[in-house]
XYZ file of C-alpha atoms in Angstrom:
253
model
C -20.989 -7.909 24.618
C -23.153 -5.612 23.106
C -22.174 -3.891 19.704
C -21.430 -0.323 20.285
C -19.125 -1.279 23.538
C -17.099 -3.825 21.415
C -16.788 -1.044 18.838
C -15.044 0.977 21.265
C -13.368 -1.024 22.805
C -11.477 -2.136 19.240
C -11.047 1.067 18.493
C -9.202 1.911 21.561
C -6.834 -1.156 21.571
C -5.912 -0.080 17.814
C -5.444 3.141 17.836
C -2.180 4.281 18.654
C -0.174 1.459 16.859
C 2.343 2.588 14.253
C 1.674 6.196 15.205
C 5.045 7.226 13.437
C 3.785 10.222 11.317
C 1.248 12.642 13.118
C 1.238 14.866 10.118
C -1.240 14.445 6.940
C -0.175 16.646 4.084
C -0.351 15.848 0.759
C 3.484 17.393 -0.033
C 5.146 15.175 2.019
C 3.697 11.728 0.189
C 6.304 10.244 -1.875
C 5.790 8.819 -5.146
C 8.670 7.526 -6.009
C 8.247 3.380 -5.241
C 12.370 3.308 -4.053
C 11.719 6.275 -1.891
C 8.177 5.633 -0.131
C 8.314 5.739 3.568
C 4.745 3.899 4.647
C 3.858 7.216 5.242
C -0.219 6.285 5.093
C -0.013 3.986 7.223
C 2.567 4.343 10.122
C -0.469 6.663 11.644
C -3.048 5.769 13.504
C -6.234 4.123 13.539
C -9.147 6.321 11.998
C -9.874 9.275 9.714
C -7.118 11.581 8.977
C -7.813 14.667 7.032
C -5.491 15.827 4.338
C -3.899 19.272 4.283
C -1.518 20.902 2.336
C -3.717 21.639 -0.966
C -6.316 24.345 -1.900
C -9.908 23.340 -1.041
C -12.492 25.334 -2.923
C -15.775 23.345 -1.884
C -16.369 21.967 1.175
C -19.742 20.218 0.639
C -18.456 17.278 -0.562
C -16.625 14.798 1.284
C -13.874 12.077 -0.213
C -13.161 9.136 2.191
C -10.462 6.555 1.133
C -10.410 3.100 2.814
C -7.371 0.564 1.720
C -6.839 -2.820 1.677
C -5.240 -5.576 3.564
C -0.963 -5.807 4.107
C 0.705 -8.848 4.380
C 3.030 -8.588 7.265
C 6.236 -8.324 5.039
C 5.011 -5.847 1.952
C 7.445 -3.028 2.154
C 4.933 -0.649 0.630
C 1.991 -0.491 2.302
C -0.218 2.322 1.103
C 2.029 2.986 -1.754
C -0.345 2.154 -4.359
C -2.268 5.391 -3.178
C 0.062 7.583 -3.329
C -0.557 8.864 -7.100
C -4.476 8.548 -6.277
C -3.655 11.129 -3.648
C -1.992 13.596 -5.468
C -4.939 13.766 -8.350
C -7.773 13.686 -5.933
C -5.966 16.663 -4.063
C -6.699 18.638 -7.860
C -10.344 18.052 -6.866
C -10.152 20.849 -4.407
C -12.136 19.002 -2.180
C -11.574 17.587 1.415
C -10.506 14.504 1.876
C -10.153 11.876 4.391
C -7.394 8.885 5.213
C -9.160 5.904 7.176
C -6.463 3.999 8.715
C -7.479 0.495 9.737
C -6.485 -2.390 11.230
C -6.680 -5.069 8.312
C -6.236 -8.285 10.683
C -9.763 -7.469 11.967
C -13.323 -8.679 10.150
C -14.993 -6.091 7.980
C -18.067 -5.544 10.068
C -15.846 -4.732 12.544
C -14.102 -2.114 10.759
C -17.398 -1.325 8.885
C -18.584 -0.111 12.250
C -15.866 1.797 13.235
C -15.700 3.673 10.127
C -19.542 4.422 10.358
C -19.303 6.122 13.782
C -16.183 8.283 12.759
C -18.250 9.258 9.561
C -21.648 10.200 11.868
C -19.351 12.292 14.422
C -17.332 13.814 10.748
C -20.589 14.953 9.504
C -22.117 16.304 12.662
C -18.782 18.481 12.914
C -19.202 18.669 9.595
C -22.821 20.670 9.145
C -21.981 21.701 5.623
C -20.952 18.281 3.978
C -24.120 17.509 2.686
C -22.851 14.274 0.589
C -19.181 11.508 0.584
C -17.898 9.773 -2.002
C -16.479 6.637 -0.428
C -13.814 5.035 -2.222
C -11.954 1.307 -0.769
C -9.843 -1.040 -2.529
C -9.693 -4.894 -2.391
C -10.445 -5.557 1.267
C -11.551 -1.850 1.792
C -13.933 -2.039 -0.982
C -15.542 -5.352 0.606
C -15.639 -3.016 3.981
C -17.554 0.124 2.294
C -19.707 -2.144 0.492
C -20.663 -3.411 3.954
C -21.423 0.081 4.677
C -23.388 0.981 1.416
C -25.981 -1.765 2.558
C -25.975 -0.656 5.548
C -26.145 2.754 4.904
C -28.864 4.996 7.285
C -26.494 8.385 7.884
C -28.919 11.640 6.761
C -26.482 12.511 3.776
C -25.625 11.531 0.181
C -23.143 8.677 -0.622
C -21.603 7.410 -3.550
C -19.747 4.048 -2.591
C -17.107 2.803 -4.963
C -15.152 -0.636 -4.718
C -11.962 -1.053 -7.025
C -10.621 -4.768 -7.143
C -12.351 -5.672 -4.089
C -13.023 -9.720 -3.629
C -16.927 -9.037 -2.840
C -17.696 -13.282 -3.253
C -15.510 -14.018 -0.167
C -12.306 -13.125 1.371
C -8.906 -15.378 1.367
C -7.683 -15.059 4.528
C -9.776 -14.811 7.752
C -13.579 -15.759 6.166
C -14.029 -18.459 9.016
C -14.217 -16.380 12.444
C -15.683 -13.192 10.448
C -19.673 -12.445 10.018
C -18.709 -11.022 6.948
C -16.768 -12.787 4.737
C -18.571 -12.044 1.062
C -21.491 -13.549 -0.738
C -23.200 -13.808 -3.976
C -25.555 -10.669 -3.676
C -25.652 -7.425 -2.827
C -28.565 -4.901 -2.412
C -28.663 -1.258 -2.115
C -31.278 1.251 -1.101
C -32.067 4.374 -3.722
C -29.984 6.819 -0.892
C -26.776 4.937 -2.215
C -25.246 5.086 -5.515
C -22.390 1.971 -5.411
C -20.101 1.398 -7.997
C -18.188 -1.845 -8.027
C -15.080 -1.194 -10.565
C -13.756 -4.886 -11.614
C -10.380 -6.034 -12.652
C -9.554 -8.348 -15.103
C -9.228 -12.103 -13.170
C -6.275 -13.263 -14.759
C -4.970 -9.843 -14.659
C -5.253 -9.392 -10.929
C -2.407 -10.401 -9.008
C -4.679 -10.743 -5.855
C -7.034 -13.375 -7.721
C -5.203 -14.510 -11.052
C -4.637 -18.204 -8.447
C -8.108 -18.321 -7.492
C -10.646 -20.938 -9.300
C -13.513 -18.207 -8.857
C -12.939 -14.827 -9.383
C -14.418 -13.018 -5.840
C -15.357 -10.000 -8.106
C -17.982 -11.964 -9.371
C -21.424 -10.921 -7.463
C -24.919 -10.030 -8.094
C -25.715 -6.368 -7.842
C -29.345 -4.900 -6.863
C -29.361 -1.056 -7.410
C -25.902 -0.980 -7.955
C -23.504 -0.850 -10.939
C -21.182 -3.057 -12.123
C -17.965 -1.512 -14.246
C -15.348 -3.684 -16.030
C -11.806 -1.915 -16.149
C -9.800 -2.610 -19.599
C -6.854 -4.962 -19.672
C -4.498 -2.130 -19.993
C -4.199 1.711 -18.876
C -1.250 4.469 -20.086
C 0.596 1.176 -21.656
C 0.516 -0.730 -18.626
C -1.044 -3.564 -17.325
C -3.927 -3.211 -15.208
C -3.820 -5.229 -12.360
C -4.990 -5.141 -8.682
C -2.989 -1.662 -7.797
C -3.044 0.182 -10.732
C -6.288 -0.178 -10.530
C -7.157 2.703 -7.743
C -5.229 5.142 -10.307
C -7.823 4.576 -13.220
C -10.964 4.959 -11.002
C -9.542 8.577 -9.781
C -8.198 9.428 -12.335
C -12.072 8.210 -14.522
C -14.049 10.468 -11.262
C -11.913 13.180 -11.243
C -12.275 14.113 -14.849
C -16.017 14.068 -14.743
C -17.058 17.023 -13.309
C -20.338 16.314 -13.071
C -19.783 13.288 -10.263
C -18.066 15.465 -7.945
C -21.427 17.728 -8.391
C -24.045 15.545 -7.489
């Protein structure tokens, strides 16, 4: 089957499932872990733009790819909720990708490249993304950063993402992690690492995944701790927004 009809036809079979909230707005995401209603991800499959905040600059793009759920958490998308609310003080647009986590990244990685060449053809005036995923998202827009051929600026950036190989569905996937990655001088990639014991998602594992070669990338190591709390695998996402937001300067390049 060739490529761009197996796209499709994923992207039609997914989309549609858990379709509970058809509203995106940035006052109505809870917080409060005891009160969080899944409302990031009972949506749909694909980008959903955020409302509800002022947007000053336009040029600039934010697109936020999460991880994978197992069938039981009672939180999913939860650990973005604070995320949200600071990169909403960036007064720039952003973007939701909802995704379906069961299916391989190049999969995925494909679907989100298509919805990102039709957003910036819409889009004339975003001249440049910053592309953010976590754990299984970040090994998806790391797909993409190699990848990357779209006639704008990128800056990919992978929090806690197991980039040496995935622990649950590496077998029947083409991609499933390796040792090295290599990026062309259009892309500036960022892979944020936990600490291993420290990570909840890898603390078990003999190897931690984070642990990859990087060719015109960079690699940053995330301290043990943050605002008096451990840092592990979800806090993580908090740090990295909050570390972009305050400097200015990335969100003007």
């Amino acid at each position: 089957m060739p490529r761009y009809i197996l796209v499709i036809s994923l992207t039609l079979c997914c989309c549609g499932n858990n379709n509970q909230f058809n509203d995106f707005n940035i006052q109505n995401v809870i917080t409060e872990k005891t009160d969080y209603n899944q409302y990031l991800i009972s949506r749909s499959n694909g980008l959903h733009r955020l409302t509800g905040f002022t947007e000053t600059d336009s040029s600039l793009g934010i697109i936020l790819v999460h991880g994978y759920y197992p069938t039981n958490w009672p939180t999913k998308g939860y650990e973005w909720t604070s995320a949200l609310k600071v990169l909403s003080k960036s007064e720039r647009p952003i973007w939701w990708f909802r995704h379906d986590w069961n299916s391989c990244p190049e999969i995925t990685r494909e679907i989100l490249y298509n919805a990102l060449d039709s957003l910036t053809k819409k889009k004339a005036h975003i001249d440049s993304v910053y592309i953010l995923g976590h754990s299984l998202g970040g090994l998806i827009v790391t797909d993409l950063a190699e990848n990357w051929n779209l006639n704008i600026k990128a800056s990919v950036h992978a929090i806690a993402a197991p980039l040496g190989g995935l622990s649950h569905r590496a077998n029947d996937c083409g991609t499933s992690g390796k040792t090295e990655y290599s990026f062309s001088e259009n892309i500036r990639y960022f892979q944020w690492k936990t600490n291993h014991q420290l990570d909840g998602a890898f603390k078990n594992l003999l190897v931690n995944p984070q642990d990859v070669k990087l060719t015109g990338g960079n690699q940053i190591l995330l301290p043990k701790e943050w605002k008096k709390k451990r840092l592990g695998h979800n806090l993580s996402i908090q740090l990295v927004v909050d570390q972009l937001v305050k400097k200015i300067n990335l969100f003007s390049n």
